[in-house]
Tab-separated table of C-alpha atoms and ligand atoms in Angstrom:
chain	number	residue	atom	x	y	z
R	1	MET	CA	50.088	-37.646	-42.988
R	2	ARG	CA	54.478	-38.370	-42.802
R	3	ALA	CA	54.523	-34.876	-45.528
R	4	ARG	CA	52.437	-32.962	-42.268
R	5	ALA	CA	54.457	-34.436	-39.476
R	6	LEU	CA	57.681	-33.220	-41.227
R	7	GLY	CA	56.779	-29.977	-41.993
R	8	SER	CA	56.058	-29.546	-38.594
R	9	ILE	CA	59.100	-30.812	-37.167
R	10	ALA	CA	60.990	-28.609	-40.266
R	11	PRO	CA	60.989	-25.060	-38.529
R	12	ALA	CA	61.940	-26.409	-34.914
R	13	LEU	CA	64.641	-28.391	-36.461
R	14	ALA	CA	65.705	-25.017	-38.005
R	15	LEU	CA	65.500	-23.159	-34.630
R	16	LEU	CA	67.695	-25.484	-33.288
R	17	ALA	CA	70.285	-25.522	-35.942
R	18	VAL	CA	70.583	-21.281	-35.745
R	19	ALA	CA	70.433	-21.330	-31.798
R	20	GLY	CA	73.543	-23.685	-32.123
R	21	CYS	CA	75.509	-20.703	-33.994
R	22	ASP	CA	77.885	-18.236	-33.089
R	23	GLY	CA	76.260	-14.928	-32.194
R	24	GLY	CA	78.339	-14.202	-28.539
R	25	ALA	CA	76.978	-10.313	-28.681
R	26	VAL	CA	73.809	-10.805	-29.966
R	27	ARG	CA	72.942	-13.661	-27.632
R	28	PRO	CA	75.463	-12.947	-24.281
R	29	MET	CA	73.924	-15.209	-22.555
R	30	GLN	CA	74.167	-18.673	-24.627
R	31	THR	CA	76.385	-21.266	-23.347
R	32	MET	CA	77.458	-22.873	-26.427
R	33	THR	CA	80.001	-19.691	-27.555
R	34	THR	CA	82.887	-20.803	-25.341
R	35	LYS	CA	85.966	-18.716	-23.995
R	36	SER	CA	87.385	-20.583	-21.144
R	37	ASP	CA	88.678	-23.746	-21.356
R	38	LEU	CA	86.109	-24.972	-18.572
R	39	SER	CA	83.122	-23.582	-20.888
R	40	GLU	CA	84.678	-26.004	-23.946
R	41	TRP	CA	84.471	-28.747	-21.275
R	42	ILE	CA	81.247	-28.107	-20.257
R	43	ARG	CA	80.036	-27.785	-23.734
R	44	THR	CA	81.865	-31.076	-25.074
R	45	LEU	CA	80.320	-32.679	-22.311
R	46	PHE	CA	76.919	-31.508	-23.529
R	47	PHE	CA	77.468	-32.932	-26.919
R	48	GLN	CA	78.636	-36.053	-25.303
R	49	ILE	CA	75.777	-36.681	-23.614
R	50	THR	CA	73.622	-35.658	-26.347
R	51	ALA	CA	75.450	-38.421	-28.743
R	52	TRP	CA	74.259	-40.935	-26.444
R	53	ASP	CA	70.633	-39.744	-26.100
R	54	ALA	CA	69.978	-39.679	-29.390
R	55	LEU	CA	71.329	-42.815	-29.842
R	56	VAL	CA	69.366	-44.315	-26.802
R	57	PHE	CA	66.056	-42.128	-28.482
R	58	THR	CA	67.304	-44.033	-32.397
R	59	ILE	CA	66.655	-47.353	-30.453
R	60	VAL	CA	63.047	-46.756	-28.615
R	61	VAL	CA	61.889	-45.161	-31.789
R	62	VAL	CA	62.533	-47.642	-33.886
R	63	ALA	CA	61.825	-50.698	-31.637
R	64	LEU	CA	58.160	-48.687	-32.145
R	65	PHE	CA	58.008	-48.557	-35.610
R	66	LEU	CA	58.701	-52.020	-35.356
R	67	ALA	CA	55.684	-53.117	-32.709
R	68	LEU	CA	53.355	-51.077	-34.266
R	69	PHE	CA	54.160	-52.136	-38.463
R	70	VAL	CA	55.662	-54.790	-38.542
R	71	PHE	CA	55.007	-57.437	-35.586
R	72	SER	CA	51.698	-56.346	-35.039
R	73	THR	CA	48.158	-58.178	-36.191
R	74	ARG	CA	45.834	-56.659	-38.819
R	75	VAL	CA	42.146	-55.941	-37.613
R	76	GLY	CA	40.143	-58.786	-37.938
R	77	GLU	CA	43.289	-60.969	-37.572
R	78	ALA	CA	43.250	-63.102	-34.765
R	79	ALA	CA	46.495	-62.573	-33.009
R	80	PRO	CA	48.677	-65.638	-32.537
R	81	PRO	CA	49.252	-67.156	-29.460
R	82	SER	CA	52.183	-65.883	-27.381
R	83	GLY	CA	54.678	-68.272	-27.151
R	84	ALA	CA	56.922	-66.194	-25.027
R	85	VAL	CA	59.099	-67.655	-22.429
R	86	SER	CA	61.707	-66.161	-20.455
R	87	SER	CA	64.702	-65.524	-22.750
R	88	LEU	CA	68.354	-65.037	-20.251
R	89	GLY	CA	70.007	-63.099	-23.256
R	90	LEU	CA	67.439	-60.628	-24.220
R	91	GLU	CA	67.094	-59.282	-19.835
R	92	ALA	CA	70.837	-58.965	-19.880
R	93	ALA	CA	70.925	-56.822	-22.551
R	94	TRP	CA	68.212	-54.760	-21.666
R	95	THR	CA	70.205	-54.239	-18.291
R	96	ILE	CA	73.569	-54.261	-19.140
R	97	GLY	CA	73.165	-51.723	-22.626
R	98	PRO	CA	71.470	-48.830	-20.419
R	99	ALA	CA	73.904	-49.549	-17.542
R	100	LEU	CA	76.943	-48.883	-20.200
R	101	VAL	CA	74.958	-45.933	-21.107
R	102	LEU	CA	75.085	-44.406	-17.817
R	103	LEU	CA	78.522	-45.397	-17.072
R	104	MET	CA	79.632	-44.003	-20.809
R	105	ILE	CA	77.478	-39.941	-19.589
R	106	SER	CA	78.522	-40.376	-15.934
R	107	ILE	CA	82.562	-41.075	-16.483
R	108	PRO	CA	82.945	-37.646	-18.668
R	109	THR	CA	80.388	-36.001	-16.704
R	110	ILE	CA	82.837	-37.226	-13.008
R	111	ARG	CA	85.790	-35.969	-14.816
R	112	THR	CA	84.807	-32.731	-16.105
R	113	ILE	CA	83.344	-31.764	-11.971
R	114	PHE	CA	86.684	-32.577	-10.987
R	115	ARG	CA	89.090	-31.177	-12.953
R	116	THR	CA	86.995	-27.663	-12.726
R	117	GLN	CA	87.003	-27.777	-8.860
R	118	ALA	CA	90.805	-28.929	-8.462
R	119	VAL	CA	92.203	-29.438	-4.908
R	120	LYS	CA	94.882	-27.325	-5.315
R	121	ALA	CA	94.962	-24.259	-6.936
R	122	PRO	CA	97.086	-24.339	-10.583
R	123	PRO	CA	100.783	-23.047	-10.195
R	124	GLY	CA	100.668	-19.253	-11.225
R	125	ALA	CA	97.125	-19.260	-11.151
R	126	LEU	CA	95.251	-15.772	-10.312
R	127	ILE	CA	93.231	-15.991	-6.742
R	128	VAL	CA	89.779	-13.537	-6.470
R	129	LYS	CA	87.539	-13.881	-4.163
R	130	VAL	CA	84.432	-13.270	-5.347
R	131	ILE	CA	81.404	-11.852	-3.147
R	132	GLY	CA	77.849	-12.142	-3.787
R	133	HIS	CA	75.846	-9.203	-1.992
R	134	GLN	CA	72.124	-8.394	-2.426
R	135	TRP	CA	72.119	-7.037	-5.390
R	136	TRP	CA	75.953	-7.188	-6.427
R	137	TRP	CA	79.084	-8.717	-7.083
R	138	GLU	CA	83.018	-7.945	-4.811
R	139	PHE	CA	85.827	-8.964	-6.395
R	140	GLN	CA	88.910	-8.907	-4.124
R	141	TYR	CA	92.483	-9.944	-5.363
R	142	PRO	CA	94.311	-10.397	-2.337
R	143	ALA	CA	97.929	-10.891	-3.740
R	144	LEU	CA	97.330	-7.432	-5.866
R	145	HIS	CA	95.581	-5.448	-3.109
R	146	VAL	CA	92.702	-4.563	-4.780
R	147	THR	CA	89.392	-4.265	-4.536
R	148	THR	CA	86.357	-3.374	-7.498
R	149	ALA	CA	82.501	-4.359	-8.015
R	150	ASN	CA	80.954	-5.998	-10.570
R	151	GLU	CA	83.206	-5.739	-13.184
R	152	LEU	CA	85.920	-8.633	-12.986
R	153	HIS	CA	88.630	-8.139	-14.432
R	154	LEU	CA	90.627	-11.522	-15.473
R	155	PRO	CA	94.458	-12.187	-17.180
R	156	ALA	CA	93.720	-14.034	-20.903
R	157	GLY	CA	95.368	-17.306	-20.409
R	158	ARG	CA	96.573	-17.192	-16.773
R	159	PRO	CA	94.792	-19.812	-14.473
R	160	VAL	CA	92.416	-18.210	-12.153
R	161	ARG	CA	90.705	-19.532	-8.771
R	162	LEU	CA	87.557	-18.226	-8.327
R	163	LEU	CA	87.348	-18.723	-4.956
R	164	VAL	CA	83.304	-17.926	-4.266
R	165	GLY	CA	81.254	-16.627	-0.929
R	166	SER	CA	78.024	-14.648	-0.302
R	167	ALA	CA	78.122	-11.681	2.084
R	168	ASP	CA	74.085	-12.438	3.163
R	169	LEU	CA	72.029	-15.141	0.986
R	170	ILE	CA	72.902	-17.824	-0.951
R	171	HIS	CA	73.377	-16.757	-4.636
R	172	SER	CA	74.740	-18.079	-7.772
R	173	PHE	CA	77.483	-17.018	-9.921
R	174	TRP	CA	77.407	-17.157	-13.742
R	175	ILE	CA	78.822	-16.454	-16.889
R	176	PRO	CA	77.938	-18.612	-19.719
R	177	GLN	CA	80.188	-18.228	-21.944
R	178	LEU	CA	83.017	-18.811	-19.271
R	179	GLY	CA	81.638	-20.934	-17.453
R	180	GLY	CA	79.995	-22.133	-13.811
R	181	LYS	CA	77.327	-21.678	-12.271
R	182	ARG	CA	78.786	-22.251	-8.387
R	183	ASP	CA	76.184	-21.245	-5.900
R	184	CYS	CA	77.609	-18.219	-3.607
R	185	ILE	CA	76.762	-19.669	-0.008
R	186	PRO	CA	77.127	-17.722	3.454
R	187	GLY	CA	80.005	-19.260	5.843
R	188	HIS	CA	81.055	-21.664	2.606
R	189	VAL	CA	83.613	-21.217	-0.010
R	190	ASN	CA	82.833	-23.019	-2.825
R	191	GLN	CA	85.805	-22.744	-5.926
R	192	ILE	CA	86.241	-22.916	-10.121
R	193	THR	CA	89.437	-22.990	-11.694
R	194	LEU	CA	89.175	-21.707	-15.407
R	195	ILE	CA	91.701	-20.273	-17.970
R	196	ALA	CA	89.702	-17.493	-20.111
R	197	ARG	CA	91.283	-17.842	-23.482
R	198	VAL	CA	89.699	-15.063	-25.391
R	199	PRO	CA	89.675	-10.908	-24.438
R	200	GLY	CA	86.368	-9.602	-24.496
R	201	ARG	CA	83.646	-8.643	-21.853
R	202	TYR	CA	81.668	-10.821	-21.353
R	203	TRP	CA	77.452	-11.065	-19.048
R	204	GLY	CA	77.362	-12.592	-15.799
R	205	GLU	CA	74.187	-12.807	-13.752
R	206	CYS	CA	73.143	-14.218	-10.895
R	207	ALA	CA	71.378	-17.910	-11.233
R	208	GLU	CA	69.559	-18.447	-7.921
R	209	PHE	CA	66.974	-16.594	-6.328
R	210	CYS	CA	67.698	-13.850	-3.989
R	211	GLY	CA	65.341	-11.102	-3.748
R	212	THR	CA	63.599	-8.321	-5.569
R	213	SER	CA	66.254	-7.255	-7.535
R	214	HIS	CA	67.509	-10.952	-8.276
R	215	ALA	CA	67.103	-9.897	-12.123
R	216	ASN	CA	69.062	-7.138	-11.690
R	217	MET	CA	72.161	-8.647	-9.958
R	218	ARG	CA	74.214	-8.780	-13.332
R	219	PHE	CA	78.096	-8.149	-14.046
R	220	GLN	CA	80.491	-8.581	-16.307
R	221	ALA	CA	83.822	-10.130	-16.848
R	222	ILE	CA	86.700	-8.389	-18.575
R	223	VAL	CA	89.105	-11.020	-19.942
R	224	GLU	CA	92.161	-9.117	-21.432
R	225	GLY	CA	95.753	-9.296	-22.259
R	226	PRO	CA	98.654	-9.871	-19.700
R	227	ALA	CA	99.744	-5.832	-20.473
R	228	GLN	CA	96.098	-4.495	-20.020
R	229	PHE	CA	95.751	-6.274	-16.616
R	230	ALA	CA	98.552	-5.220	-15.543
R	231	ALA	CA	97.625	-1.496	-16.744
R	232	TRP	CA	94.196	-2.396	-14.650
R	233	THR	CA	96.385	-3.433	-11.864
R	234	LYS	CA	98.120	-0.013	-11.734
R	235	ALA	CA	95.796	2.052	-11.818
R	236	GLN	CA	93.213	0.393	-9.415
R	237	LEU	CA	96.333	0.543	-6.791
R	238	ALA	CA	97.033	3.959	-7.916
R	239	THR	CA	95.601	6.650	-5.199
R	240	PRO	CA	92.481	8.314	-6.238
R	241	GLU	CA	91.432	11.357	-7.741
R	242	SER	CA	91.047	13.955	-4.931
R	243	PRO	CA	90.153	17.367	-6.580
R	244	SER	CA	90.300	20.659	-4.780
R	245	GLY	CA	88.416	23.207	-7.391
R	246	GLY	CA	85.553	23.308	-9.271
R	247	PRO	CA	82.241	21.099	-9.543
R	248	ALA	CA	84.328	18.258	-8.844
R	249	GLY	CA	86.216	19.454	-5.905
R	250	ALA	CA	83.019	20.621	-3.935
R	251	GLY	CA	81.261	17.056	-4.923
R	252	ALA	CA	84.410	15.431	-2.814
R	253	LEU	CA	83.765	17.560	-0.088
R	254	GLU	CA	80.171	16.910	-0.389
R	255	PHE	CA	81.007	13.357	-0.325
R	256	ALA	CA	83.308	13.360	2.196
R	257	ASN	CA	80.845	14.717	4.926
R	258	SER	CA	77.920	12.425	3.586
R	259	PRO	CA	76.669	9.532	4.820
R	260	CYS	CA	77.968	7.324	1.786
R	261	THR	CA	81.067	7.248	3.959
R	262	ALA	CA	79.193	4.709	5.991
R	263	CYS	CA	78.819	2.436	2.989
R	264	HIS	CA	81.259	3.158	0.363
R	265	THR	CA	84.957	3.050	0.141
R	266	ILE	CA	86.899	5.307	-1.684
R	267	GLU	CA	90.261	5.037	-0.661
R	268	GLY	CA	92.338	7.967	1.719
R	269	VAL	CA	88.722	9.328	2.269
R	270	SER	CA	86.136	6.521	3.921
R	271	ALA	CA	86.261	2.668	4.650
R	272	GLY	CA	82.591	1.668	3.982
R	273	LYS	CA	82.124	-2.440	3.891
R	274	VAL	CA	77.817	-2.298	2.628
R	275	GLY	CA	78.022	-0.890	-0.462
R	276	PRO	CA	80.720	-1.020	-3.615
R	277	ASN	CA	84.288	-0.301	-3.251
R	278	LEU	CA	84.398	3.655	-5.326
R	279	SER	CA	87.976	4.365	-5.046
R	280	HIS	CA	88.063	4.010	-8.708
R	281	PHE	CA	84.193	4.079	-10.046
R	282	ALA	CA	85.158	6.079	-13.467
R	283	GLY	CA	87.186	3.526	-14.368
R	284	ARG	CA	84.588	0.905	-14.874
R	285	ALA	CA	82.026	0.727	-18.161
R	286	THR	CA	79.328	-0.010	-16.035
R	287	LEU	CA	76.948	1.315	-13.189
R	288	ALA	CA	75.594	-0.635	-10.769
R	289	GLY	CA	76.305	-3.602	-12.855
R	290	LEU	CA	73.391	-3.092	-15.549
R	291	ARG	CA	73.979	0.206	-17.693
R	292	PRO	CA	76.510	2.682	-19.181
R	293	ASN	CA	78.603	4.356	-16.497
R	294	THR	CA	77.811	7.633	-17.803
R	295	PRO	CA	77.107	11.470	-15.994
R	296	SER	CA	73.439	11.241	-16.973
R	297	ASN	CA	72.417	7.794	-16.308
R	298	LEU	CA	75.030	8.703	-12.518
R	299	ALA	CA	72.383	11.162	-11.703
R	300	ALA	CA	69.285	9.157	-12.144
R	301	TRP	CA	71.206	6.437	-9.734
R	302	LEU	CA	71.825	8.899	-7.809
R	303	ARG	CA	68.422	10.442	-6.942
R	304	ASN	CA	66.624	7.171	-7.052
R	305	PRO	CA	68.779	3.947	-6.745
R	306	GLN	CA	65.480	1.590	-6.448
R	307	ARG	CA	64.083	2.952	-9.634
R	308	ILE	CA	67.088	1.294	-11.283
R	309	LYS	CA	67.393	-1.758	-8.793
R	310	PRO	CA	64.378	-1.986	-6.996
R	311	GLY	CA	65.163	-3.167	-3.079
R	312	ALA	CA	68.520	-1.699	-3.036
R	313	GLN	CA	69.852	-0.697	-0.265
R	314	MET	CA	71.060	2.109	-1.114
R	315	PRO	CA	68.607	5.131	-0.593
R	316	GLY	CA	67.760	7.883	-2.747
R	317	LEU	CA	70.002	10.788	-2.199
R	318	ALA	CA	67.653	14.738	-1.422
R	319	LEU	CA	70.523	16.583	-3.865
R	320	SER	CA	69.653	19.881	-5.086
R	321	GLY	CA	70.768	20.401	-8.819
R	322	ASP	CA	73.963	21.524	-7.948
R	323	GLN	CA	75.152	18.997	-5.296
R	324	LEU	CA	73.718	16.604	-7.708
R	325	ASN	CA	76.203	17.503	-10.838
R	326	ASP	CA	79.044	18.155	-7.764
R	327	MET	CA	78.481	14.312	-7.084
R	328	VAL	CA	78.601	12.999	-10.355
R	329	ALA	CA	81.880	15.574	-11.373
R	330	TYR	CA	83.526	14.224	-8.349
R	331	LEU	CA	82.652	10.362	-9.029
R	332	GLU	CA	83.216	10.383	-12.485
R	333	GLY	CA	87.052	11.903	-12.045
R	334	LEU	CA	87.755	8.795	-9.492
R	335	LYS	CA	89.612	7.080	-12.700
C	401	CUA	CU1	72.023	-12.746	-5.778
C	401	CUA	CU2	69.659	-14.323	-7.506
């Protein structure tokens, strides 16, 4: 029977072992492959608490087995009369023991909580305002005068102070490999301070149910070296392309005269604030935070956004084939 029990536990243990392996690329939403100081602290905390839990678990299981097999009577045997009297020493032990374990868990937990939301931003920190919308993310860099959507660029090795808020209802900002989660609450600003350490692209998502397309409220964090980050900033500050001829030129005219301008900003063309800023739309690798930013995916999005992001506020554009191609050519030129 012991062998059978072990046999049934072994696959579960093997699964657990595999789950702990480094597989950031394969399992982008796991927290064990840490890429920032914040996620590292949280992982360390997880291991510390697991160690204490394991100790408690072991003591309980040993006590259980002793009670079952050592300090128990056999069938047919009369139970000896109990001579138990209250024992101050024992009672003190099982009060102080668990209290110590709770203390060992709460001290590092509270320390990590305070560490991750320091009252003052660390010197030299880059401030980024994160604003959750149904169902997309806005990122503003006040000192750089940059506003973008669904792709959060962060410089590696530099402290970042994220000021997390919401434009409508409660969302939750979460990049598993960089740390989080933190609620985005309308009329309130939450903070996350972290230093992203490893350059790369990391998936993030909304972690608080916020309506129809909650599961589609995804985004990417792009951690890059200082030179690449500076180059990205420069590209964001450049005046967007304003083509005059060809399909892109026709698309530019079409955009300027369309209802798109009421919701979207393209620097020098429109100043809508309802949807993502499109000034440098083609500089993003993803579309709507969900798909690769390719002409065919963009055409599919413009035709019927609801199909890709059900419930999205953006209506389908009733464009003819040529008009659609022109609009795609224009938007995909906005590097
Ligand atoms: Cu936003 Cu869920």
